[in-house]
Structures are given as structure tokens and as C-alpha cells.
Tab-separated table of C-alpha atoms in Angstrom:
chain	number	residue	atom	x	y	z
K	14	SER	CA	0.000	0.000	0.000
K	15	LEU	CA	2.921	2.345	0.722
K	16	LEU	CA	4.450	1.738	-2.720
K	17	LEU	CA	1.052	2.311	-4.313
K	18	ALA	CA	0.693	5.631	-2.505
K	19	LEU	CA	4.165	6.758	-3.601
K	20	SER	CA	3.444	5.830	-7.205
K	21	LEU	CA	0.261	7.864	-7.137
K	22	LEU	CA	2.133	10.877	-5.774
K	23	SER	CA	4.760	10.676	-8.542
K	24	PRO	CA	3.723	12.350	-11.826
K	25	TRP	CA	5.080	9.467	-13.848
K	26	GLY	CA	3.015	6.943	-11.894
K	27	SER	CA	-0.225	8.897	-12.163
K	28	ALA	CA	-2.839	8.730	-14.828
K	29	GLY	CA	-0.968	11.402	-16.808
K	30	GLY	CA	1.361	8.821	-18.336
K	31	SER	CA	4.453	6.772	-17.629
K	32	CYS	CA	8.080	7.238	-18.624
K	33	PRO	CA	8.588	5.820	-22.156
K	34	PRO	CA	11.062	2.963	-22.611
K	35	ARG	CA	14.731	3.879	-23.190
K	36	CYS	CA	14.088	7.378	-21.795
K	37	VAL	CA	15.083	9.056	-18.569
K	38	CYS	CA	12.406	11.026	-16.750
K	39	ALA	CA	12.927	13.588	-13.996
K	40	SER	CA	9.968	15.636	-12.826
K	41	ASN	CA	8.595	17.218	-16.024
K	42	LEU	CA	11.803	16.618	-18.045
K	43	LEU	CA	11.890	13.777	-20.582
K	44	SER	CA	15.302	12.838	-22.058
K	45	CYS	CA	15.446	10.269	-24.857
K	46	SER	CA	18.821	11.361	-26.244
K	47	GLN	CA	21.038	8.715	-27.860
K	48	ALA	CA	18.351	6.049	-27.472
K	49	ASN	CA	18.548	4.805	-31.091
K	50	LEU	CA	14.937	5.856	-31.715
K	51	SER	CA	13.494	6.013	-35.224
K	52	ALA	CA	10.249	7.691	-34.139
K	53	VAL	CA	9.025	9.844	-31.299
K	54	PRO	CA	8.052	7.598	-28.366
K	55	ALA	CA	4.374	7.341	-27.565
K	56	PRO	CA	2.459	8.107	-25.540
K	57	LEU	CA	4.082	11.254	-24.201
K	58	PRO	CA	3.038	12.409	-20.713
K	59	ARG	CA	0.786	15.446	-20.911
K	60	PHE	CA	2.823	17.439	-18.376
K	61	THR	CA	6.151	17.163	-20.253
K	62	ALA	CA	7.927	20.540	-20.316
K	63	VAL	CA	11.275	19.644	-21.913
K	64	LEU	CA	11.603	16.866	-24.513
K	65	ASP	CA	15.123	15.913	-25.640
K	66	LEU	CA	15.178	13.652	-28.719
K	67	SER	CA	18.629	14.626	-29.970
K	68	HIS	CA	21.143	12.137	-31.428
K	69	ASN	CA	18.600	9.618	-32.698
K	70	ASN	CA	17.321	8.460	-36.110
K	71	VAL	CA	14.058	10.392	-36.347
K	72	THR	CA	14.141	11.291	-40.071
K	73	ARG	CA	10.542	12.468	-40.413
K	74	LEU	CA	8.463	14.603	-38.058
K	75	ARG	CA	4.859	13.944	-39.007
K	76	ALA	CA	1.746	15.760	-37.861
K	77	ASP	CA	0.760	12.895	-35.533
K	78	TRP	CA	4.022	12.691	-33.557
K	79	ALA	CA	2.110	14.311	-30.675
K	80	PRO	CA	-1.452	12.982	-31.022
K	81	ALA	CA	-2.551	14.783	-27.849
K	82	ARG	CA	-2.034	18.403	-26.915
K	83	LEU	CA	1.082	19.100	-24.827
K	84	PRO	CA	0.227	22.442	-23.206
K	85	HIS	CA	3.336	22.581	-20.974
K	86	LEU	CA	6.010	21.718	-23.545
K	87	HIS	CA	8.307	24.735	-23.980
K	88	ALA	CA	11.551	23.114	-25.267
K	89	LEU	CA	11.877	20.523	-28.060
K	90	LEU	CA	15.365	19.287	-29.009
K	91	LEU	CA	15.675	17.347	-32.291
K	92	SER	CA	19.291	17.990	-33.334
K	93	HIS	CA	21.482	15.275	-34.912
K	94	ASN	CA	18.653	13.078	-36.197
K	95	GLY	CA	19.080	13.132	-39.962
K	96	LEU	CA	15.716	14.889	-40.084
K	97	ALA	CA	14.738	15.538	-43.705
K	98	PHE	CA	11.010	16.251	-43.481
K	99	VAL	CA	8.891	18.348	-41.111
K	100	SER	CA	5.137	18.518	-41.638
K	101	THR	CA	3.518	21.959	-41.750
K	102	GLU	CA	1.147	20.673	-39.044
K	103	ALA	CA	3.862	19.188	-36.855
K	104	PHE	CA	3.589	21.920	-34.212
K	105	THR	CA	-0.177	22.182	-33.918
K	106	HIS	CA	-0.296	20.469	-30.515
K	107	VAL	CA	2.636	22.356	-28.958
K	108	PRO	CA	1.546	26.025	-29.066
K	109	ARG	CA	3.577	27.004	-25.980
K	110	LEU	CA	6.945	26.042	-27.484
K	111	ARG	CA	9.631	28.684	-26.837
K	112	HIS	CA	12.822	26.827	-27.802
K	113	LEU	CA	13.060	24.642	-30.924
K	114	ASP	CA	16.333	22.980	-31.948
K	115	LEU	CA	16.365	21.501	-35.476
K	116	SER	CA	20.104	21.963	-36.019
K	117	SER	CA	22.493	19.439	-37.582
K	118	ASN	CA	19.901	17.667	-39.719
K	119	ARG	CA	19.197	17.305	-43.440
K	120	LEU	CA	16.478	19.886	-43.975
K	121	ARG	CA	16.553	21.367	-47.491
K	122	THR	CA	13.560	23.702	-47.613
K	123	LEU	CA	11.548	25.747	-45.180
K	124	ASP	CA	8.018	25.425	-46.488
K	125	GLU	CA	5.146	27.860	-46.373
K	126	ASN	CA	3.821	28.615	-42.861
K	127	LEU	CA	6.066	25.927	-41.409
K	128	PHE	CA	6.328	27.587	-37.992
K	129	SER	CA	3.134	29.656	-38.032
K	130	ASP	CA	1.612	27.724	-35.090
K	131	LEU	CA	4.458	28.727	-32.771
K	132	GLY	CA	3.330	32.176	-31.710
K	133	GLU	CA	5.400	32.065	-28.495
K	134	LEU	CA	8.644	30.781	-30.029
K	135	GLU	CA	11.733	32.765	-28.935
K	136	VAL	CA	14.746	30.729	-30.150
K	137	LEU	CA	14.903	28.754	-33.427
K	138	LEU	CA	18.049	26.799	-34.324
K	139	LEU	CA	18.346	25.697	-37.965
K	140	TYR	CA	22.107	25.810	-38.452
K	141	ASN	CA	24.126	23.016	-40.042
K	142	ASN	CA	21.408	21.807	-42.413
K	143	GLU	CA	21.134	21.771	-46.190
K	144	ILE	CA	18.625	24.610	-46.489
K	145	SER	CA	18.726	26.360	-49.846
K	146	THR	CA	15.143	27.624	-50.144
K	147	VAL	CA	13.323	29.733	-47.593
K	148	ASP	CA	9.657	30.473	-48.272
K	149	ARG	CA	8.750	34.080	-47.580
K	150	THR	CA	5.979	32.960	-45.178
K	151	ALA	CA	7.964	30.260	-43.357
K	152	PHE	CA	8.402	32.520	-40.317
K	153	GLU	CA	4.923	33.994	-40.374
K	154	ASN	CA	3.302	34.719	-36.994
K	155	LEU	CA	6.573	34.509	-35.038
K	156	GLY	CA	6.033	37.795	-33.238
K	157	ARG	CA	8.170	36.836	-30.224
K	158	LEU	CA	11.143	35.305	-32.036
K	159	ARG	CA	14.400	36.838	-30.739
K	160	LYS	CA	17.139	34.546	-32.101
K	161	LEU	CA	17.252	32.848	-35.498
K	162	TYR	CA	20.246	30.705	-36.447
K	163	LEU	CA	20.513	29.909	-40.190
K	164	GLY	CA	24.288	29.514	-40.401
K	165	GLN	CA	26.073	26.682	-42.234
K	166	ASN	CA	23.398	26.148	-44.867
K	167	ARG	CA	23.156	26.706	-48.624
K	168	ILE	CA	21.204	29.947	-48.711
K	169	ALA	CA	22.172	31.974	-51.780
K	170	ARG	CA	19.566	34.746	-51.539
K	171	PHE	CA	19.394	37.094	-48.599
K	172	PRO	CA	15.986	36.665	-46.850
K	173	LEU	CA	15.325	40.383	-46.674
K	174	GLU	CA	11.627	39.864	-45.914
K	175	LEU	CA	12.647	38.730	-42.434
K	176	LEU	CA	13.888	42.222	-41.606
K	177	ARG	CA	12.086	44.752	-43.750
K	178	GLU	CA	10.064	47.227	-41.686
K	179	GLY	CA	10.141	44.884	-38.685
K	180	THR	CA	6.677	43.566	-39.477
K	181	ARG	CA	7.414	39.848	-39.709
K	182	LEU	CA	9.899	39.502	-36.862
K	183	PRO	CA	9.481	42.649	-34.747
K	184	GLN	CA	11.525	41.391	-31.782
K	185	LEU	CA	14.357	39.742	-33.718
K	186	ALA	CA	17.686	40.601	-32.042
K	187	LEU	CA	20.022	38.014	-33.612
K	188	LEU	CA	20.216	36.680	-37.166
K	189	ASP	CA	23.005	34.267	-38.070
K	190	LEU	CA	23.566	33.900	-41.832
K	191	SER	CA	27.215	32.893	-41.631
K	192	ALA	CA	28.764	30.137	-43.752
K	193	ASN	CA	26.130	30.223	-46.491
K	194	ARG	CA	26.352	30.997	-50.213
K	195	LEU	CA	25.458	34.663	-50.151
K	196	ARG	CA	27.132	36.655	-52.940
K	197	ALA	CA	25.451	39.995	-52.382
K	198	VAL	CA	23.633	41.718	-49.543
K	199	PRO	CA	21.605	44.964	-49.666
K	200	ALA	CA	24.081	47.076	-47.703
K	201	GLY	CA	21.926	50.199	-47.875
K	202	GLU	CA	18.941	48.507	-46.299
K	203	LEU	CA	21.083	46.699	-43.754
K	204	GLN	CA	22.535	50.023	-42.669
K	205	ALA	CA	19.007	51.188	-41.834
K	206	LEU	CA	18.404	48.292	-39.441
K	207	PRO	CA	18.104	49.037	-35.721
K	208	ALA	CA	21.417	49.089	-33.863
K	209	TRP	CA	20.603	46.030	-31.741
K	210	LEU	CA	20.077	43.918	-34.878
K	211	ARG	CA	23.134	45.271	-36.725
K	212	ASP	CA	25.189	44.172	-33.746
K	213	ARG	CA	23.882	40.595	-34.076
K	214	LEU	CA	23.816	40.170	-37.868
K	215	TYR	CA	26.474	37.579	-38.751
K	216	LEU	CA	27.625	37.510	-42.394
K	217	HIS	CA	31.092	35.976	-42.147
K	218	ASN	CA	32.249	33.011	-44.247
K	219	ASN	CA	30.114	33.935	-47.276
K	220	PRO	CA	31.494	34.325	-50.845
K	221	LEU	CA	30.423	37.960	-51.039
K	222	THR	CA	31.231	40.265	-53.937
K	223	CYS	CA	33.355	43.236	-52.937
K	224	ASP	CA	31.867	46.709	-53.244
K	225	CYS	CA	32.321	49.963	-51.386
K	226	LEU	CA	28.852	49.937	-49.847
K	227	LEU	CA	29.569	46.604	-48.174
K	228	PHE	CA	32.961	47.843	-46.996
K	229	GLN	CA	31.488	51.007	-45.514
K	230	LEU	CA	28.734	49.033	-43.791
K	231	LEU	CA	31.263	46.780	-42.061
K	232	ASP	CA	33.791	49.547	-41.453
K	233	ARG	CA	31.159	51.552	-39.644
K	234	GLY	CA	30.319	48.487	-37.572
K	235	ARG	CA	33.977	48.053	-36.639
K	236	ARG	CA	34.287	51.664	-35.530
K	237	ARG	CA	31.176	51.201	-33.424
K	238	HIS	CA	32.623	47.992	-31.921
K	239	LEU	CA	29.805	45.739	-33.111
K	240	SER	CA	30.602	42.192	-32.045
K	241	ALA	CA	29.405	40.650	-35.325
K	242	VAL	CA	32.170	42.608	-37.103
K	243	GLU	CA	34.934	42.866	-34.514
K	244	ASP	CA	34.920	39.184	-33.566
K	245	PHE	CA	34.969	37.889	-37.169
K	246	GLN	CA	37.186	40.354	-39.055
K	247	ASP	CA	39.314	37.602	-40.580
K	248	GLU	CA	36.262	35.612	-41.730
K	249	LEU	CA	34.609	38.599	-43.426
K	250	ARG	CA	35.936	38.115	-46.979
K	251	CYS	CA	34.834	38.941	-50.509
K	252	PHE	CA	35.823	38.496	-54.150
K	253	PRO	CA	37.188	41.706	-55.734
K	254	PRO	CA	36.064	42.372	-59.352
K	255	GLY	CA	37.920	40.087	-61.733
K	256	ALA	CA	39.713	38.217	-58.953
K	257	SER	CA	39.438	34.548	-58.070
K	258	ALA	CA	40.801	34.768	-54.518
K	259	LEU	CA	39.040	36.101	-51.472
K	260	THR	CA	40.311	39.176	-49.659
K	261	LYS	CA	39.400	40.724	-46.328
K	262	ILE	CA	36.576	43.183	-46.732
K	263	LEU	CA	37.962	45.559	-44.111
K	264	ASP	CA	41.256	45.821	-46.047
K	265	LEU	CA	39.620	47.483	-49.065
K	266	ALA	CA	40.180	51.055	-47.885
K	267	GLY	CA	42.182	52.982	-50.473
K	268	LYS	CA	43.163	49.870	-52.444
K	269	GLN	CA	42.623	49.178	-56.107
K	270	PRO	CA	40.523	48.359	-57.990
K	271	LEU	CA	37.713	49.697	-55.775
K	272	ASN	CA	39.751	52.211	-53.739
K	273	CYS	CA	36.917	52.592	-51.206
K	274	SER	CA	36.868	55.506	-48.789
K	275	LYS	CA	35.722	55.276	-45.214
K	276	ALA	CA	32.284	56.494	-44.291
K	277	ARG	CA	31.741	59.771	-42.491
K	278	GLU	CA	29.116	60.331	-39.825
K	279	ALA	CA	27.275	63.266	-38.311
K	280	VAL	CA	24.682	63.590	-35.542
K	281	LEU	CA	21.863	66.117	-35.746
K	282	GLU	CA	19.276	66.828	-33.034
K	283	ALA	CA	15.856	68.371	-33.634
K	284	HIS	CA	12.391	68.599	-32.121
K	285	LEU	CA	8.878	67.782	-33.217
K	286	GLY	CA	7.582	70.114	-35.916
K	287	ASP	CA	11.032	71.466	-36.828
K	288	THR	CA	12.446	71.765	-40.325
K	289	VAL	CA	15.996	70.454	-40.716
K	290	THR	CA	18.395	70.136	-43.624
K	291	LEU	CA	20.727	67.165	-43.873
K	292	GLY	CA	23.846	68.088	-45.778
K	293	CYS	CA	25.630	65.795	-48.225
K	294	ASP	CA	28.888	67.714	-48.345
K	295	SER	CA	31.183	65.379	-50.216
K	296	ARG	CA	34.869	66.222	-50.468
K	297	TRP	CA	35.044	65.153	-54.111
K	298	GLN	CA	34.729	67.550	-56.993
K	299	GLY	CA	32.768	66.643	-60.074
K	300	VAL	CA	30.356	64.257	-58.336
K	301	ARG	CA	28.678	62.088	-60.955
K	302	SER	CA	25.664	61.083	-58.895
K	303	ARG	CA	24.344	61.027	-55.375
K	304	HIS	CA	21.220	59.767	-53.680
K	305	TRP	CA	19.720	59.553	-50.189
K	306	VAL	CA	18.467	56.458	-48.385
K	307	MET	CA	15.879	56.823	-45.623
K	308	PRO	CA	16.181	55.072	-42.208
K	309	GLY	CA	13.748	52.418	-43.394
K	310	GLY	CA	15.885	51.613	-46.443
K	311	GLU	CA	13.781	53.480	-49.025
K	312	ARG	CA	15.607	55.523	-51.621
K	313	VAL	CA	14.539	59.171	-51.875
K	314	LEU	CA	13.508	59.910	-55.445
K	315	GLY	CA	11.666	63.187	-54.994
K	316	ASP	CA	9.249	64.885	-52.640
K	317	GLY	CA	7.966	62.699	-49.848
K	318	GLY	CA	4.427	62.503	-48.629
K	319	ASN	CA	2.803	65.949	-48.455
K	320	GLY	CA	6.139	67.503	-49.367
K	321	SER	CA	7.697	66.566	-46.011
K	322	VAL	CA	10.914	65.304	-47.680
K	323	VAL	CA	12.491	67.563	-50.287
K	324	LEU	CA	15.689	67.099	-52.302
K	325	LEU	CA	17.447	70.430	-52.683
K	326	ALA	CA	19.499	71.478	-55.708
K	327	ASN	CA	22.790	71.248	-53.790
K	328	GLY	CA	22.169	67.617	-52.903
K	329	SER	CA	20.947	68.260	-49.346
K	330	LEU	CA	17.823	66.639	-47.941
K	331	GLN	CA	15.250	68.832	-46.204
K	332	LEU	CA	12.768	67.370	-43.722
K	333	ARG	CA	9.741	69.433	-42.766
K	334	ALA	CA	7.321	69.129	-39.835
K	335	LEU	CA	9.358	66.439	-38.105
K	336	ARG	CA	7.599	63.472	-36.537
K	337	PRO	CA	8.990	60.915	-34.052
K	338	GLU	CA	9.248	58.288	-36.791
K	339	ASP	CA	11.536	60.591	-38.828
K	340	GLY	CA	14.436	59.831	-36.493
K	341	GLY	CA	17.113	57.396	-37.591
K	342	THR	CA	20.201	57.107	-39.773
K	343	TYR	CA	20.081	58.758	-43.215
K	344	SER	CA	22.663	57.743	-45.809
K	345	CYS	CA	23.948	59.836	-48.688
K	346	TRP	CA	25.688	57.749	-51.358
K	347	VAL	CA	28.102	59.777	-53.475
K	348	ALA	CA	29.756	58.522	-56.677
K	349	GLY	CA	32.909	60.559	-57.235
K	350	PRO	CA	35.439	60.588	-60.071
K	351	LEU	CA	37.949	58.498	-58.112
K	352	LEU	CA	36.192	57.115	-55.038
K	353	ASN	CA	32.714	56.339	-53.899
K	354	GLU	CA	31.822	57.951	-50.604
K	355	THR	CA	29.051	57.484	-48.068
K	356	LEU	CA	27.936	60.087	-45.562
K	357	TYR	CA	25.733	59.081	-42.655
K	358	VAL	CA	23.594	61.540	-40.718
K	359	GLU	CA	21.958	60.292	-37.534
K	360	LEU	CA	18.873	62.374	-36.787
K	361	LEU	CA	17.600	62.434	-33.189
K	362	VAL	CA	14.027	63.750	-32.933
K	363	HIS	CA	13.152	64.765	-29.381
K	364	ASN	CA	9.566	64.007	-28.488
K	365	PHE	CA	8.647	67.596	-27.509
K	366	THR	CA	8.561	71.027	-29.143
K	367	LEU	CA	10.820	73.955	-28.382
K	368	HIS	CA	9.345	76.937	-26.492
K	369	GLY	CA	8.412	79.894	-28.629
K	370	PRO	CA	10.083	83.329	-28.142
K	371	HIS	CA	7.344	84.592	-25.783
K	372	ASP	CA	7.570	81.498	-23.629
K	373	THR	CA	11.337	81.907	-23.449
K	374	LEU	CA	10.979	85.554	-22.398
K	375	ASN	CA	8.401	84.663	-19.759
K	376	THR	CA	10.639	81.940	-18.377
K	377	ALA	CA	13.637	84.304	-18.126
K	378	TYR	CA	11.495	87.012	-16.484
K	379	THR	CA	10.124	84.553	-13.925
K	380	THR	CA	13.637	83.348	-13.085
K	381	LEU	CA	14.874	86.943	-12.599
K	382	VAL	CA	11.946	87.841	-10.324
K	383	GLY	CA	12.562	84.715	-8.265
K	384	CYS	CA	16.212	85.638	-7.766
K	385	ILE	CA	15.335	89.194	-6.675
K	386	LEU	CA	12.770	87.945	-4.184
K	387	SER	CA	15.301	85.515	-2.733
K	388	VAL	CA	17.825	88.330	-2.185
K	389	VAL	CA	15.167	90.537	-0.541
K	390	LEU	CA	14.123	87.759	1.831
K	391	VAL	CA	17.746	87.119	2.827
K	392	LEU	CA	18.268	90.827	3.585
K	393	ILE	CA	15.085	90.941	5.676
K	394	TYR	CA	16.235	87.907	7.607
K	395	LEU	CA	19.676	89.383	8.287
K	396	TYR	CA	18.852	93.010	9.141
K	397	LEU	CA	15.154	93.283	9.959
K	398	THR	CA	14.600	90.431	12.427
K	399	PRO	CA	11.308	91.114	14.323
K	400	CYS	CA	11.493	92.066	18.056
K	401	ARG	CA	10.670	89.257	20.446
K	402	CYS	CA	8.652	91.609	22.721
K	403	CYS	CA	5.420	91.996	20.832
K	404	CYS	CA	3.611	94.046	23.502
K	405	CYS	CA	6.247	96.337	24.948
K	406	ARG	CA	8.166	97.817	22.034
K	407	GLY	CA	8.104	101.323	23.547
K	408	THR	CA	9.873	100.462	26.779
K	409	GLU	CA	13.587	99.932	26.936
K	410	LYS	CA	14.827	96.942	28.882
K	411	PRO	CA	17.021	97.934	31.818
K	412	PRO	CA	20.432	96.359	32.003
K	413	ALA	CA	20.629	93.163	34.011
K	414	PRO	CA	22.298	93.291	37.425
K	415	ARG	CA	26.005	92.632	37.397
K	416	ASP	CA	25.692	89.768	39.851
K	417	ASP	CA	23.349	87.828	37.489
K	418	SER	CA	26.012	87.178	34.859
K	419	ILE	CA	26.125	83.476	35.645
K	420	ASN	CA	22.348	83.085	35.538
K	421	SER	CA	22.240	84.745	32.124
K	422	SER	CA	25.002	82.588	30.693
K	423	VAL	CA	25.008	81.015	27.306
K	424	LEU	CA	23.586	77.778	28.671
K	425	SER	CA	20.435	79.483	29.936
K	426	THR	CA	17.700	79.738	27.352
K	427	THR	CA	15.842	82.604	29.071
K	428	PRO	CA	17.667	85.702	30.296
K	429	ASN	CA	17.517	86.514	34.042
K	430	HIS	CA	16.335	89.927	35.032
K	431	ALA	CA	14.417	91.416	37.820
K	432	GLY	CA	10.788	92.080	37.361
K	433	GLY	CA	10.036	95.432	35.938
K	434	ALA	CA	8.721	97.309	32.964
K	435	GLY	CA	11.130	95.569	30.611
K	436	GLU	CA	9.598	92.109	31.026
K	437	PRO	CA	7.365	90.611	28.391
K	438	CYS	CA	3.662	91.139	28.865
K	439	GLY	CA	2.034	88.581	31.111
K	440	SER	CA	5.355	87.258	32.384
K	441	HIS	CA	4.984	88.468	36.008
K	442	ILE	CA	4.907	85.422	38.213
K	443	PRO	CA	4.336	85.861	41.939
K	444	SER	CA	7.124	84.853	44.232
K	445	GLY	CA	6.731	81.271	45.397
K	446	ALA	CA	4.214	80.396	42.716
K	447	GLY	CA	4.860	77.635	40.182
K	448	THR	CA	7.438	75.077	41.174
K	449	GLY	CA	9.240	72.715	38.870
K	450	GLN	CA	11.127	69.489	39.318
K	451	ASN	CA	11.924	68.630	42.969
K	452	GLY	CA	10.117	71.765	44.076
K	453	ARG	CA	12.472	74.137	42.312
K	454	PHE	CA	11.208	77.294	40.753
K	455	LYS	CA	11.066	77.068	36.959
K	456	GLY	CA	10.704	80.689	36.020
K	457	GLY	CA	12.909	82.735	33.740
K	458	GLY	CA	15.693	82.657	36.330
K	459	THR	CA	16.443	81.720	39.927
K	460	PRO	CA	15.674	84.330	42.599
K	461	PRO	CA	18.768	85.379	44.485
K	462	LEU	CA	19.209	84.178	48.070
K	463	PRO	CA	20.169	86.502	50.880
K	464	ALA	CA	23.827	87.414	50.954
K	465	ARG	CA	26.046	85.227	53.129
K	466	GLN	CA	28.606	86.426	55.604
K	467	GLY	CA	32.196	85.288	55.380
K	468	PRO	CA	34.713	84.500	52.699
K	469	LYS	CA	32.194	82.724	50.522
K	470	ALA	CA	29.802	85.617	50.511
K	471	GLN	CA	30.390	86.381	46.804
K	472	ARG	CA	29.502	82.838	45.528
K	473	LYS	CA	26.427	82.875	43.361
K	474	VAL	CA	23.677	80.307	43.281
K	475	SER	CA	23.954	77.937	40.328
K	476	ASP	CA	21.156	77.708	37.822
K	477	PRO	CA	19.059	74.577	38.378
K	478	ASP	CA	19.059	74.075	34.583
K	479	SER	CA	22.843	74.263	34.318
K	480	VAL	CA	25.055	71.538	32.937
K	481	SER	CA	25.486	69.830	36.313
K	482	SER	CA	21.742	69.219	36.584
K	483	VAL	CA	20.855	68.225	33.043
K	484	PHE	CA	21.092	64.499	33.538
K	485	SER	CA	20.438	64.074	37.291
K	486	ASP	CA	19.211	65.985	40.307
K	487	THR	CA	21.509	64.015	42.626
K	488	PRO	CA	24.603	65.914	43.776
K	489	ILE	CA	27.844	64.664	42.365
K	490	VAL	CA	30.218	63.588	45.133
K	491	VAL	CA	33.913	63.696	44.262
């Protein structure tokens, strides 16, 4: 009965399912790695959260590999299986999947809507396959995807639809396209990508064709210390025109036949509603052509919408009535007689408007008035302190008796003086009235005792509130 109770308490011994043969189960983790499996074991416990099927012989992932819904499964590992086919309905029953590893298999194509059921997927590993074709809708509905690894495949065309306008993969922060068959990349549109994605865009070990736009894209990344460029400088190579050997892309500066020049950058700040002019001041004379590229990658051909973007005769770009979305990096491509040059202008649009001239004047006037009032208050405090005697301003206080110097010491909070016209109103207290601690009088001072005869006749009575009586009323015996 005890063993039966323990088996019922264990998730694997409950009605939810049992641990499949040749697998190791721990809590909600199911590991079937290196178990020489040719198919996914069945049935799978409903509460499985991590399923490791790596290093097996599962060559086909059909739609019925998970006949029941697995609502808790968030990690599926299928690397090193020789997997050559994945059904477009293979992930219908695992909608909560966040990590999918299909690396080191034999996948050749990514079909239409292959991963569209994985709306919560964050990491997708497809490296070290044989992928040569990527359908434009293969990554549809992956709104939370952050990392996509497509390295070590046979991709010859850059999948630009993954990045354009950030609509398909809005949260993508890493794209690995290294070790593929890419010969050309749209450098102008890549330059317009957000900084966090440019830092994680890996293009090394591709047979790229050398051009100055590609050089300037990577050179700018090196100067900005982007890890995707700095860490793989030796692997970033290209074929110069007419050459059969690869050369380092970052070594193209000032070398024939391209003789590329390094890109120049400028930063311009503006506010909402402003009109700014972005200059394209190239150092070359006799410029053959020049054109601007917007932050989103669009080439400026003429006036923008409602005339908000205007190409001036001197080659500058004027932006009118700035909006928050107008901020970003603008590129001016210049074709000179000897070199091609690129000028980048980073426009920062602050999300508020500048104060008008009247508002500025009012602000300065208010600040000046505040300073004057502060000075006046300080002077009043220093030289015109109000009299403490509110009722008797007309009467002069007589000087205190000479013998009361101890009673009116610094330690006493209230000066000692004899009763008279100089006292504050209502401060006359009859003699013997109002006693304090231990029967002592707690008035403004201590009434003098009759003079003593003898050598100690000049000793004065100590103040009961003096230092010797602050902490205790008991006499201190030495």
C-alpha cells in the first residue's frame, strides 16, 4: 500500500502517463537522447515541459508525432537526427513552445507557414542543415522570435523579408547567416536596421562580392565595436572584381581596384515640428551622382508625402514638420570621379517642441523675479529680524544686574532679570508660585538668596538648569 501511494504521488506513476522505454524522466523533463529511436516515443506524458530527442534516427516529423495536446512543452530538441522532413502541421499540438532545436539535420527547404503555429517561439536553431530555399511565409506569426540561427546552410539569396520594416519579426535581435552561399547583400537597407540587430547580424564566411557599400557598412560596424564585425574580421571576406581569390573586406580602404573611402558620420538633433536640412557635403569635386536612403531603407527619389521630404538642388535633404518616426540614420551615397563615398547623418528627434520666443521671455522674467525675491528675503532675515517683545516695544529693557552674569550665561535659554517694565507682557509670576522638578522654581531665572557672611559671601547660586543638573538631580560627590 505504501508503494502504491508513492506511485500515485509521482507524476510518472499517475494517470498522466508513464516514462517511455529507453528514456530518462525527472519531474517534467523527458530525455530520450542517444536512445537509437526512429520515431518519437508514444504516448508522451501530458505534463512534459522539456523533450530531448537529440542524437537519434528520427528522419521524419509527421503531424501525428504528438497525437494529444502538450500544453506545458516549452523546449523541443531534435538535433542530430538526420531529419529531412517536417510537416507543416507538426507543431499544432505544442503552441507554448519557446525553444526549438532543429540543427544538424538534413532539412533542405523551409516550407510555407512551417512555424506559423508557434506564436510564443523565442529561439529557433536551424544551423548546419542543407537549407537552400526559404519560403517568404515560413516565419509567419513569429512575433516573439528573438534569435534565429541559419548559419552553415546553402542559402544563396538574402531573406530580406525577415527584416524589412520589422513587421514579420518585430523582436528579432540576432540573425546568423554565416557560412552560407550569399554573394550579395543589400548594404543600404542593412545600414538602416536598428542598432541592436546590426550588432547581431552575422555575415562571415560567405562568398560575397566586394563593393564599397559593403565595406562602408562593415567599417562603420567596426568603428562602433559591433561584435558581429569585430569578432569575425578575418572571416569577413569577398571576391574583388575580376579576382578569383578572397580578400578581407575591411582591407579594401584605399586599395585598387575599388579604392573605397571610409564612411563619415554626423549627428543632428531636432524637435517635433522642426524643419531640418541634412547636408551631403562630399569632399570630391565633379560628383557624378548622389542619392539619399531613408532610415527604413527606401531611396529618396523626390518629394515625400505631403512635401515633407524635399531634395534640394545642392544635394541636401530637407525634412519638414518632423515626426517621431523621422528619427534614424540617413545615408547619402556619393559617386565621385575616383572614389565612392558614403555620408551618414543620424537624426535624433526629441519628443517635444521647443518653447516659442514669448515662452522663453516669460521663463527668463520669472527666473529673474525669483532671484530678486530671494535676495530681498535674505536681507530681511539678516537686518530686519522682528522684536521678540510683541507688547512692549516702547519700553527699553534695563540692564541686568552685574551679579546675574552666571544666571544669564550662554547655557540658559531665558535671560535673568528682575521684574520690571522691561519684562514681556504677562510674564509676572508671583514669588513662590509655580514650582518645577523637585520643588524648584522654573521661572525665567532663579531668585537670588540673601547674601552670606564670610569669605564665601560672593559665591552665586547655580542655575538649576545648568550643565550639572541636566542628567540628574543628585549631587555629584567627588
